[in-house]
mmCIF file of C-alpha atoms and ligand atoms in Angstrom:
data_model
loop_
_atom_site.group_PDB
_atom_site.id
_atom_site.type_symbol
_atom_site.label_atom_id
_atom_site.label_comp_id
_atom_site.label_asym_id
_atom_site.label_seq_id
_atom_site.Cartn_x
_atom_site.Cartn_y
_atom_site.Cartn_z
ATOM 1 C CA MET A 1 63.935 -71.430 4.267
ATOM 2 C CA THR A 2 64.663 -69.117 1.324
ATOM 3 C CA PRO A 3 67.998 -69.536 -0.502
ATOM 4 C CA ILE A 4 69.329 -66.200 0.803
ATOM 5 C CA LYS A 5 68.386 -67.078 4.384
ATOM 6 C CA GLU A 6 70.124 -70.456 3.954
ATOM 7 C CA CYS A 7 73.237 -68.468 3.218
ATOM 8 C CA LEU A 8 72.727 -65.721 5.763
ATOM 9 C CA ILE A 9 71.447 -67.661 8.725
ATOM 10 C CA ASN A 10 72.523 -71.261 8.146
ATOM 11 C CA LYS A 11 75.820 -70.110 6.583
ATOM 12 C CA SER A 12 75.365 -72.578 3.747
ATOM 13 C CA THR A 13 78.175 -72.640 1.190
ATOM 14 C CA LYS A 14 76.380 -75.100 -1.098
ATOM 15 C CA ILE A 15 74.293 -72.544 -2.938
ATOM 16 C CA ASN A 16 74.920 -69.127 -4.417
ATOM 17 C CA PRO A 17 71.650 -67.240 -4.344
ATOM 18 C CA ILE A 18 71.495 -64.261 -6.672
ATOM 19 C CA TRP A 19 69.852 -60.871 -7.002
ATOM 20 C CA LEU A 20 71.203 -57.586 -8.398
ATOM 21 C CA MET A 21 71.295 -54.104 -6.960
ATOM 22 C CA ARG A 22 69.012 -51.843 -9.041
ATOM 23 C CA GLN A 23 67.573 -54.939 -10.734
ATOM 24 C CA ALA A 24 64.237 -53.141 -11.165
ATOM 25 C CA GLY A 25 65.152 -50.280 -13.397
ATOM 26 C CA ARG A 26 66.345 -48.607 -16.508
ATOM 27 C CA TYR A 27 68.169 -51.481 -18.266
ATOM 28 C CA LEU A 28 64.776 -53.225 -18.668
ATOM 29 C CA PRO A 29 62.773 -52.200 -21.765
ATOM 30 C CA GLU A 30 59.528 -52.954 -19.910
ATOM 31 C CA PHE A 31 60.569 -50.491 -17.172
ATOM 32 C CA ARG A 32 61.448 -47.808 -19.720
ATOM 33 C CA GLU A 33 57.998 -48.233 -21.290
ATOM 34 C CA ILE A 34 56.329 -47.445 -17.959
ATOM 35 C CA ARG A 35 58.790 -44.668 -17.138
ATOM 36 C CA LYS A 36 58.115 -42.903 -20.447
ATOM 37 C CA LEU A 37 54.479 -42.519 -19.483
ATOM 38 C CA ASN A 38 55.288 -41.472 -15.895
ATOM 39 C CA PRO A 39 57.653 -38.502 -15.888
ATOM 40 C CA ASP A 40 57.239 -37.818 -12.161
ATOM 41 C CA PHE A 41 59.542 -40.367 -10.521
ATOM 42 C CA ILE A 42 58.320 -39.921 -6.922
ATOM 43 C CA ARG A 43 54.725 -40.340 -8.057
ATOM 44 C CA LEU A 44 55.725 -43.488 -9.890
ATOM 45 C CA CYS A 45 57.283 -44.867 -6.690
ATOM 46 C CA LEU A 46 54.008 -44.096 -4.884
ATOM 47 C CA ASN A 47 51.849 -45.745 -7.546
ATOM 48 C CA GLN A 48 51.214 -49.140 -5.963
ATOM 49 C CA THR A 49 50.034 -50.915 -9.088
ATOM 50 C CA LEU A 50 52.946 -49.801 -11.234
ATOM 51 C CA ALA A 51 55.511 -50.121 -8.447
ATOM 52 C CA GLU A 52 54.378 -53.700 -7.894
ATOM 53 C CA GLU A 53 54.650 -54.474 -11.579
ATOM 54 C CA ILE A 54 58.156 -52.936 -11.756
ATOM 55 C CA THR A 55 59.322 -54.814 -8.647
ATOM 56 C CA LEU A 56 58.285 -58.098 -10.248
ATOM 57 C CA GLN A 57 59.663 -57.393 -13.750
ATOM 58 C CA PRO A 58 63.177 -58.716 -13.046
ATOM 59 C CA ILE A 59 61.783 -61.681 -11.090
ATOM 60 C CA LYS A 60 59.641 -62.757 -14.025
ATOM 61 C CA ARG A 61 62.525 -62.495 -16.458
ATOM 62 C CA PHE A 62 65.418 -63.872 -14.441
ATOM 63 C CA GLY A 63 63.967 -65.702 -11.434
ATOM 64 C CA PHE A 64 66.214 -63.913 -8.936
ATOM 65 C CA ASP A 65 66.121 -65.154 -5.333
ATOM 66 C CA ALA A 66 64.902 -61.826 -3.991
ATOM 67 C CA ALA A 67 62.763 -58.914 -5.075
ATOM 68 C CA ILE A 68 63.819 -55.446 -3.949
ATOM 69 C CA ILE A 69 60.910 -53.057 -3.758
ATOM 70 C CA PHE A 70 60.711 -50.360 -6.380
ATOM 71 C CA SER A 71 61.247 -47.244 -4.303
ATOM 72 C CA ASP A 72 64.194 -44.937 -3.610
ATOM 73 C CA ILE A 73 66.472 -43.971 -0.741
ATOM 74 C CA LEU A 74 65.294 -40.365 -1.230
ATOM 75 C CA MET A 75 61.754 -41.294 -0.169
ATOM 76 C CA ILE A 76 62.895 -40.549 3.399
ATOM 77 C CA PRO A 77 63.707 -36.846 2.796
ATOM 78 C CA TYR A 78 60.451 -36.722 0.807
ATOM 79 C CA GLY A 79 58.556 -38.338 3.693
ATOM 80 C CA ILE A 80 59.860 -35.823 6.239
ATOM 81 C CA GLY A 81 58.932 -32.917 4.015
ATOM 82 C CA GLN A 82 61.936 -31.867 1.902
ATOM 83 C CA SER A 83 60.909 -31.750 -1.739
ATOM 84 C CA VAL A 84 62.634 -34.178 -4.113
ATOM 85 C CA GLN A 85 62.572 -34.130 -7.896
ATOM 86 C CA PHE A 86 64.355 -36.254 -10.451
ATOM 87 C CA LYS A 87 65.397 -34.303 -13.493
ATOM 88 C CA LYS A 88 66.079 -35.968 -16.799
ATOM 89 C CA ASN A 89 69.809 -36.376 -17.533
ATOM 90 C CA PHE A 90 70.608 -34.682 -14.241
ATOM 91 C CA GLY A 91 69.457 -36.875 -11.357
ATOM 92 C CA PRO A 92 67.940 -35.927 -8.030
ATOM 93 C CA SER A 93 67.377 -32.323 -7.034
ATOM 94 C CA LEU A 94 66.202 -31.556 -3.501
ATOM 95 C CA GLY A 95 64.409 -28.437 -2.281
ATOM 96 C CA ASP A 96 65.430 -26.043 0.476
ATOM 97 C CA LEU A 97 66.194 -27.656 3.780
ATOM 98 C CA GLU A 98 63.921 -26.075 6.375
ATOM 99 C CA LEU A 99 65.039 -27.804 9.537
ATOM 100 C CA ASP A 100 62.248 -26.373 11.738
ATOM 101 C CA LYS A 101 59.625 -27.716 9.395
ATOM 102 C CA LEU A 102 61.257 -31.142 9.160
ATOM 103 C CA GLN A 103 61.620 -31.355 12.927
ATOM 104 C CA ASN A 104 57.902 -30.815 13.348
ATOM 105 C CA ILE A 105 56.858 -33.832 11.358
ATOM 106 C CA THR A 106 55.345 -36.629 13.406
ATOM 107 C CA LYS A 107 55.701 -40.379 13.030
ATOM 108 C CA ASP A 108 52.093 -40.520 11.816
ATOM 109 C CA ASP A 109 52.607 -37.814 9.178
ATOM 110 C CA PHE A 110 55.693 -39.583 7.901
ATOM 111 C CA THR A 111 53.973 -42.977 7.813
ATOM 112 C CA ASP A 112 51.035 -41.408 5.984
ATOM 113 C CA ASN A 113 53.289 -39.774 3.410
ATOM 114 C CA LEU A 114 54.884 -43.134 2.625
ATOM 115 C CA SER A 115 51.861 -45.365 3.130
ATOM 116 C CA SER A 116 51.994 -46.499 -0.523
ATOM 117 C CA VAL A 117 55.448 -47.967 0.049
ATOM 118 C CA TYR A 118 54.144 -50.070 2.929
ATOM 119 C CA LYS A 119 51.073 -51.059 0.970
ATOM 120 C CA LEU A 120 53.370 -52.149 -1.869
ATOM 121 C CA LEU A 121 55.201 -54.457 0.525
ATOM 122 C CA SER A 122 52.048 -55.938 1.985
ATOM 123 C CA ASN A 123 50.640 -56.574 -1.493
ATOM 124 C CA LEU A 124 53.845 -58.262 -2.589
ATOM 125 C CA LYS A 125 54.213 -60.325 0.556
ATOM 126 C CA ASN A 126 51.713 -62.931 -0.578
ATOM 127 C CA SER A 127 52.527 -62.755 -4.270
ATOM 128 C CA LYS A 128 52.789 -66.186 -5.935
ATOM 129 C CA ALA A 129 55.779 -64.883 -7.905
ATOM 130 C CA LEU A 130 57.747 -64.511 -4.661
ATOM 131 C CA GLU A 131 57.248 -67.969 -3.225
ATOM 132 C CA ASN A 132 60.465 -69.092 -1.523
ATOM 133 C CA LYS A 133 62.068 -65.726 -2.294
ATOM 134 C CA ASP A 134 62.984 -62.809 -0.090
ATOM 135 C CA LEU A 135 61.386 -59.404 -0.244
ATOM 136 C CA ILE A 136 64.054 -56.812 0.416
ATOM 137 C CA GLY A 137 63.183 -53.491 1.996
ATOM 138 C CA PHE A 138 65.867 -50.814 2.137
ATOM 139 C CA VAL A 139 66.986 -47.466 3.462
ATOM 140 C CA GLY A 140 69.774 -45.035 2.710
ATOM 141 C CA ALA A 141 72.355 -44.810 5.492
ATOM 142 C CA PRO A 142 72.350 -41.577 7.527
ATOM 143 C CA TRP A 143 75.550 -40.308 5.906
ATOM 144 C CA THR A 144 74.329 -40.793 2.330
ATOM 145 C CA LEU A 145 70.958 -39.187 3.104
ATOM 146 C CA LEU A 146 72.687 -36.302 4.911
ATOM 147 C CA VAL A 147 74.763 -35.745 1.776
ATOM 148 C CA TYR A 148 71.703 -35.489 -0.475
ATOM 149 C CA MET A 149 69.729 -33.361 1.992
ATOM 150 C CA VAL A 150 72.474 -30.776 2.524
ATOM 151 C CA ASN A 151 74.144 -30.863 -0.899
ATOM 152 C CA LYS A 152 70.731 -31.132 -2.628
ATOM 153 C CA VAL A 153 72.185 -32.745 -5.754
ATOM 154 C CA SER A 154 74.294 -35.824 -6.419
ATOM 155 C CA PRO A 155 77.783 -35.494 -4.923
ATOM 156 C CA LYS A 156 79.264 -37.329 -7.908
ATOM 157 C CA ASN A 157 81.690 -34.446 -8.435
ATOM 158 C CA GLY A 158 82.674 -34.388 -4.736
ATOM 159 C CA LEU A 159 81.488 -32.321 -1.771
ATOM 160 C CA PRO A 160 82.397 -28.639 -1.314
ATOM 161 C CA ASP A 161 84.138 -27.679 1.983
ATOM 162 C CA VAL A 162 81.107 -25.606 2.914
ATOM 163 C CA PHE A 163 79.178 -28.850 3.275
ATOM 164 C CA PHE A 164 80.789 -29.449 6.685
ATOM 165 C CA LYS A 165 80.555 -25.843 7.883
ATOM 166 C CA ASP A 166 77.397 -25.937 9.990
ATOM 167 C CA GLU A 167 78.150 -28.619 12.571
ATOM 168 C CA ILE A 168 74.975 -28.012 14.518
ATOM 169 C CA LEU A 169 72.841 -28.429 11.426
ATOM 170 C CA ILE A 170 74.667 -31.653 10.598
ATOM 171 C CA SER A 171 74.116 -33.100 14.080
ATOM 172 C CA GLU A 172 70.456 -32.136 14.048
ATOM 173 C CA ILE A 173 69.918 -33.806 10.680
ATOM 174 C CA LEU A 174 71.763 -36.944 11.773
ATOM 175 C CA ASN A 175 69.461 -37.164 14.817
ATOM 176 C CA LEU A 176 66.404 -36.635 12.688
ATOM 177 C CA LEU A 177 67.565 -39.281 10.223
ATOM 178 C CA ASP A 178 68.259 -41.845 12.933
ATOM 179 C CA ARG A 179 64.689 -41.445 14.110
ATOM 180 C CA PHE A 180 62.938 -41.540 10.732
ATOM 181 C CA ILE A 181 65.127 -44.200 9.138
ATOM 182 C CA LYS A 182 64.176 -46.454 12.066
ATOM 183 C CA ILE A 183 60.500 -45.673 11.563
ATOM 184 C CA HIS A 184 60.860 -46.490 7.862
ATOM 185 C CA ILE A 185 62.606 -49.768 8.718
ATOM 186 C CA GLU A 186 59.971 -50.750 11.259
ATOM 187 C CA ASN A 187 57.119 -49.927 8.873
ATOM 188 C CA GLN A 188 58.713 -51.938 6.066
ATOM 189 C CA ILE A 189 59.254 -54.962 8.285
ATOM 190 C CA LYS A 190 55.703 -54.811 9.625
ATOM 191 C CA ALA A 191 54.438 -54.661 6.043
ATOM 192 C CA GLY A 192 56.404 -57.736 4.964
ATOM 193 C CA ALA A 193 60.073 -56.987 4.225
ATOM 194 C CA THR A 194 62.101 -60.102 5.081
ATOM 195 C CA ILE A 195 65.551 -58.489 4.806
ATOM 196 C CA ILE A 196 66.722 -54.872 5.119
ATOM 197 C CA GLN A 197 69.610 -53.492 3.083
ATOM 198 C CA ILE A 198 71.307 -50.250 4.143
ATOM 199 C CA PHE A 199 72.760 -48.371 1.162
ATOM 200 C CA ASP A 200 75.656 -46.074 2.055
ATOM 201 C CA SER A 201 76.466 -45.285 -1.550
ATOM 202 C CA TRP A 202 78.589 -42.235 -0.742
ATOM 203 C CA ALA A 203 80.474 -43.644 2.274
ATOM 204 C CA GLY A 204 83.659 -43.311 0.207
ATOM 205 C CA LEU A 205 83.382 -39.513 0.541
ATOM 206 C CA ILE A 206 83.936 -39.634 4.314
ATOM 207 C CA LYS A 207 87.495 -38.515 4.989
ATOM 208 C CA SER A 208 87.434 -37.981 8.766
ATOM 209 C CA ASP A 209 85.102 -38.336 11.776
ATOM 210 C CA PHE A 210 84.313 -41.928 10.832
ATOM 211 C CA ASP A 211 82.655 -42.579 14.201
ATOM 212 C CA LYS A 212 80.249 -39.702 13.744
ATOM 213 C CA PHE A 213 79.387 -40.222 10.091
ATOM 214 C CA LEU A 214 79.846 -43.931 9.484
ATOM 215 C CA TYR A 215 80.247 -46.300 12.431
ATOM 216 C CA ASN A 216 77.905 -44.909 15.106
ATOM 217 C CA PRO A 217 74.911 -44.111 12.892
ATOM 218 C CA THR A 218 75.149 -47.404 10.987
ATOM 219 C CA LEU A 219 75.622 -49.479 14.129
ATOM 220 C CA SER A 220 72.537 -47.854 15.633
ATOM 221 C CA LEU A 221 70.454 -48.977 12.621
ATOM 222 C CA VAL A 222 71.979 -52.449 12.407
ATOM 223 C CA ASN A 223 71.189 -53.141 16.063
ATOM 224 C CA TYR A 224 67.697 -51.823 15.542
ATOM 225 C CA VAL A 225 67.010 -54.175 12.605
ATOM 226 C CA LYS A 226 68.523 -57.165 14.399
ATOM 227 C CA ASN A 227 66.291 -56.503 17.413
ATOM 228 C CA LEU A 228 63.301 -56.755 15.117
ATOM 229 C CA GLY A 229 64.501 -60.253 14.176
ATOM 230 C CA VAL A 230 65.334 -59.493 10.544
ATOM 231 C CA PRO A 231 68.713 -59.897 8.778
ATOM 232 C CA VAL A 232 70.447 -56.691 7.714
ATOM 233 C CA ILE A 233 72.877 -56.176 4.835
ATOM 234 C CA CYS A 234 75.245 -53.192 4.733
ATOM 235 C CA PHE A 235 76.725 -51.650 1.600
ATOM 236 C CA PRO A 236 79.264 -48.990 2.619
ATOM 237 C CA ARG A 237 80.406 -48.315 -0.934
ATOM 238 C CA GLY A 238 83.921 -47.045 -1.409
ATOM 239 C CA ILE A 239 85.259 -47.231 2.153
ATOM 240 C CA SER A 240 88.878 -48.303 2.475
ATOM 241 C CA ASP A 241 88.543 -50.716 5.390
ATOM 242 C CA TYR A 242 85.745 -53.247 5.064
ATOM 243 C CA VAL A 243 87.278 -55.433 7.781
ATOM 244 C CA LYS A 244 87.194 -52.686 10.381
ATOM 245 C CA PHE A 245 83.686 -51.666 9.328
ATOM 246 C CA THR A 246 82.436 -55.236 9.632
ATOM 247 C CA LYS A 247 84.062 -55.781 13.025
ATOM 248 C CA ILE A 248 82.503 -52.611 14.460
ATOM 249 C CA VAL A 249 79.094 -52.665 12.788
ATOM 250 C CA ASN A 250 78.656 -56.445 12.479
ATOM 251 C CA PRO A 251 75.793 -56.659 9.963
ATOM 252 C CA SER A 252 74.261 -60.042 9.034
ATOM 253 C CA MET A 253 75.972 -59.763 5.640
ATOM 254 C CA ILE A 254 78.280 -57.277 3.957
ATOM 255 C CA ASN A 255 77.936 -56.198 0.319
ATOM 256 C CA ILE A 256 81.364 -55.414 -1.105
ATOM 257 C CA ASP A 257 82.058 -52.950 -3.899
ATOM 258 C CA TYR A 258 84.170 -53.727 -6.958
ATOM 259 C CA ASN A 259 87.344 -52.142 -5.582
ATOM 260 C CA VAL A 260 87.562 -54.678 -2.761
ATOM 261 C CA ASP A 261 90.025 -57.523 -3.239
ATOM 262 C CA PRO A 262 87.846 -60.527 -2.335
ATOM 263 C CA GLU A 263 90.777 -62.856 -1.778
ATOM 264 C CA SER A 264 92.372 -60.830 0.954
ATOM 265 C CA LEU A 265 89.020 -59.946 2.505
ATOM 266 C CA ILE A 266 87.920 -63.524 2.892
ATOM 267 C CA LYS A 267 90.913 -64.284 5.101
ATOM 268 C CA SER A 268 89.831 -61.724 7.681
ATOM 269 C CA LEU A 269 86.027 -61.959 7.581
ATOM 270 C CA ASP A 270 83.761 -64.760 8.648
ATOM 271 C CA ILE A 271 80.364 -63.190 8.033
ATOM 272 C CA PRO A 272 78.414 -63.907 4.809
ATOM 273 C CA ILE A 273 79.449 -61.751 1.862
ATOM 274 C CA GLN A 274 77.423 -60.429 -1.060
ATOM 275 C CA GLY A 275 78.367 -58.801 -4.348
ATOM 276 C CA GLY A 276 81.602 -57.499 -5.785
ATOM 277 C CA LEU A 277 81.442 -57.883 -9.562
ATOM 278 C CA ASP A 278 82.038 -54.606 -11.393
ATOM 279 C CA PRO A 279 78.779 -53.723 -13.193
ATOM 280 C CA LYS A 280 80.909 -52.498 -16.135
ATOM 281 C CA ILE A 281 81.820 -56.138 -16.857
ATOM 282 C CA LEU A 282 78.239 -56.541 -18.057
ATOM 283 C CA LEU A 283 79.065 -54.035 -20.807
ATOM 284 C CA SER A 284 81.942 -56.188 -22.145
ATOM 285 C CA ASN A 285 81.408 -59.608 -23.745
ATOM 286 C CA LYS A 286 80.016 -62.945 -22.623
ATOM 287 C CA GLU A 287 83.360 -64.688 -22.430
ATOM 288 C CA ASN A 288 84.839 -62.057 -20.160
ATOM 289 C CA LEU A 289 81.644 -61.947 -18.120
ATOM 290 C CA LYS A 290 81.773 -65.703 -17.463
ATOM 291 C CA LYS A 291 85.432 -65.524 -16.547
ATOM 292 C CA GLN A 292 84.894 -62.739 -14.022
ATOM 293 C CA ILE A 293 81.833 -64.409 -12.489
ATOM 294 C CA ASN A 294 83.700 -67.681 -12.077
ATOM 295 C CA LYS A 295 86.532 -65.797 -10.410
ATOM 296 C CA TYR A 296 84.191 -64.574 -7.650
ATOM 297 C CA LEU A 297 82.397 -67.896 -7.310
ATOM 298 C CA ASN A 298 85.689 -69.798 -7.006
ATOM 299 C CA ILE A 299 87.058 -67.444 -4.386
ATOM 300 C CA PHE A 300 83.840 -67.762 -2.354
ATOM 301 C CA LYS A 301 83.453 -71.517 -2.891
ATOM 302 C CA ASP A 302 83.754 -72.294 0.816
ATOM 303 C CA HIS A 303 82.255 -69.071 2.150
ATOM 304 C CA PRO A 304 78.551 -68.150 2.453
ATOM 305 C CA TYR A 305 78.153 -65.943 -0.610
ATOM 306 C CA VAL A 306 75.197 -64.254 -2.289
ATOM 307 C CA PHE A 307 75.956 -63.312 -5.868
ATOM 308 C CA ASN A 308 75.389 -59.621 -6.652
ATOM 309 C CA LEU A 309 77.272 -56.688 -8.173
ATOM 310 C CA GLY A 310 79.715 -54.213 -6.652
ATOM 311 C CA HIS A 311 77.241 -51.377 -7.379
ATOM 312 C CA GLY A 312 73.900 -51.042 -9.187
ATOM 313 C CA ILE A 313 73.429 -52.494 -12.649
ATOM 314 C CA LEU A 314 74.075 -49.819 -15.309
ATOM 315 C CA PRO A 315 71.177 -48.514 -17.443
ATOM 316 C CA GLU A 316 73.052 -49.354 -20.664
ATOM 317 C CA THR A 317 73.362 -53.066 -19.764
ATOM 318 C CA GLU A 318 71.916 -55.427 -22.366
ATOM 319 C CA VAL A 319 69.292 -57.820 -21.118
ATOM 320 C CA ASP A 320 71.040 -60.681 -22.915
ATOM 321 C CA MET A 321 74.114 -60.240 -20.735
ATOM 322 C CA VAL A 322 71.953 -60.529 -17.608
ATOM 323 C CA TYR A 323 70.535 -63.851 -18.838
ATOM 324 C CA GLU A 324 74.114 -65.028 -19.359
ATOM 325 C CA LEU A 325 75.068 -63.896 -15.870
ATOM 326 C CA VAL A 326 72.183 -65.714 -14.211
ATOM 327 C CA GLU A 327 72.859 -68.900 -16.167
ATOM 328 C CA THR A 328 76.554 -68.819 -15.289
ATOM 329 C CA VAL A 329 75.844 -68.396 -11.583
ATOM 330 C CA ARG A 330 73.100 -71.052 -11.558
ATOM 331 C CA ASN A 331 75.287 -73.592 -13.418
ATOM 332 C CA PHE A 332 78.417 -73.096 -11.325
ATOM 333 C CA LYS A 333 79.553 -76.293 -9.647
HETATM 334 O O1 1CP B 401 65.869 -52.629 -8.242
HETATM 335 C C1 1CP B 401 66.050 -51.684 -7.520
HETATM 336 O O2 1CP B 401 67.027 -51.613 -6.771
HETATM 337 C C2 1CP B 401 65.000 -50.610 -7.588
HETATM 338 C C3 1CP B 401 64.777 -49.773 -6.415
HETATM 339 C C4 1CP B 401 65.839 -48.682 -6.196
HETATM 340 C C5 1CP B 401 66.822 -48.652 -5.205
HETATM 341 C C6 1CP B 401 67.193 -49.754 -4.234
HETATM 342 C C7 1CP B 401 65.912 -47.453 -6.902
HETATM 343 C C8 1CP B 401 65.065 -47.091 -8.055
HETATM 344 N N1 1CP B 401 66.847 -46.668 -6.287
HETATM 345 C C9 1CP B 401 67.425 -47.384 -5.267
HETATM 346 C C10 1CP B 401 68.460 -46.953 -4.310
HETATM 347 C C11 1CP B 401 69.197 -45.698 -4.559
HETATM 348 N N2 1CP B 401 68.713 -44.500 -5.030
HETATM 349 C C12 1CP B 401 70.553 -45.496 -4.199
HETATM 350 C C13 1CP B 401 71.412 -46.541 -3.523
HETATM 351 C C14 1CP B 401 71.952 -47.546 -4.474
HETATM 352 C C15 1CP B 401 73.002 -47.038 -5.456
HETATM 353 O O3 1CP B 401 74.010 -46.476 -5.013
HETATM 354 O O4 1CP B 401 72.788 -47.267 -6.643
HETATM 355 C C16 1CP B 401 70.890 -44.174 -4.535
HETATM 356 C C17 1CP B 401 72.241 -43.506 -4.361
HETATM 357 C C18 1CP B 401 69.718 -43.552 -5.056
HETATM 358 C C19 1CP B 401 69.570 -42.144 -5.495
HETATM 359 C C20 1CP B 401 69.154 -42.112 -6.906
HETATM 360 N N3 1CP B 401 67.874 -42.347 -7.329
HETATM 361 C C21 1CP B 401 69.960 -41.929 -8.040
HETATM 362 C C22 1CP B 401 71.475 -41.732 -8.034
HETATM 363 C C23 1CP B 401 71.785 -40.289 -8.266
HETATM 364 C C24 1CP B 401 73.236 -39.946 -8.053
HETATM 365 O O5 1CP B 401 73.536 -39.316 -7.026
HETATM 366 O O6 1CP B 401 74.073 -40.254 -8.929
HETATM 367 C C25 1CP B 401 69.128 -42.004 -9.166
HETATM 368 C C26 1CP B 401 69.495 -41.836 -10.613
HETATM 369 C C27 1CP B 401 67.822 -42.297 -8.692
HETATM 370 C C28 1CP B 401 66.590 -42.524 -9.520
HETATM 371 C C29 1CP B 401 66.180 -43.934 -9.586
HETATM 372 N N4 1CP B 401 65.915 -44.734 -8.493
HETATM 373 C C30 1CP B 401 65.503 -45.970 -8.918
HETATM 374 C C31 1CP B 401 65.490 -45.946 -10.356
HETATM 375 C C32 1CP B 401 65.063 -47.081 -11.241
HETATM 376 C C33 1CP B 401 65.916 -44.675 -10.773
HETATM 377 C C34 1CP B 401 66.050 -44.168 -12.187
HETATM 378 C C35 1CP B 401 64.860 -43.417 -12.539
HETATM 379 C C36 1CP B 401 64.905 -42.934 -13.955
HETATM 380 O O7 1CP B 401 65.609 -41.969 -14.237
HETATM 381 O O8 1CP B 401 64.192 -43.510 -14.770
#
């Protein structure tokens, strides 16, 4: 059994497996080399040879216990026919949302549009580099994808009131997303994903209607993944009540963000926990980094815990600090 499955399924507290959110990405010089020559980000995600190489880059350097495929949560809007571009120093920018057009897309069209992603997984499945490691597939949660599809750009400066105006549109998109996210999950599992992570990066922006935007849609996906016999990790970043979320949604493991107090959480939760460390700590110094890592590992000493961050690793992180992090986690006794 892989180290992460030991933790997730056997609830082992003897090991602390490790991987990092956004481990395949911009902090790696070898990624930046490839990126420089490939300005179209979506095309890069769909380039099987390069996507495979990028997925394995952090594994080769750091020996993490899981690879996460090089792809993006916005491949789902792309797959159902909304255009997606990534602009330099700006981030994602989505095209007009033509609901009629999106509602006409079939399962086969969608699967065709994203066939490279599934091919990437099936190529990686038997890779020597991933022996005894997990291969993580992922999706954006319905809420986070709804936000990008309607707002069309990152909501990092908040959502305008007008976002919520068209309730019918919102319900239609949530229905559409439930259907296609499930198809994307099923396709990834069939192609070789051994774990699914659901990223709800903007869950912290939900201020009301939690059943509609957070609990019901996520529970629907979690049950779907579990029925396919694969563990599912949820990351509802920024929500105020992780205990309530976990009780209602009951994923196989919960990834906490860096605002969660791990000590109080552990008293109320008995499912495996992942993550927590503030990625900004990797921008400080080695001494502080070790101290903060040991804090998490000591708190989770007797709890099934997969080491990870409280959000994705920052592009400005120095590779040297990541080596230090991995060594500290591996040497913890
Ligand atoms: O190692 C990995 O995790 C690589 C695969 C991966 C994953 C899991 C990428 C590659 N993106 C994601 C998930 C993702 N994408 C999330 C959820 C996780 C999180 O919150 O960090 C989100 C919100 C996105 C959307 C997205 N894609 C953003 C954020 C924009 C915003 O609203 O602030 C950005 C910058 C991207 C582009 C992207 N995706 C991945 C990479 C390496 C990059 C950077 C590309 C570049 O500019 O070179």
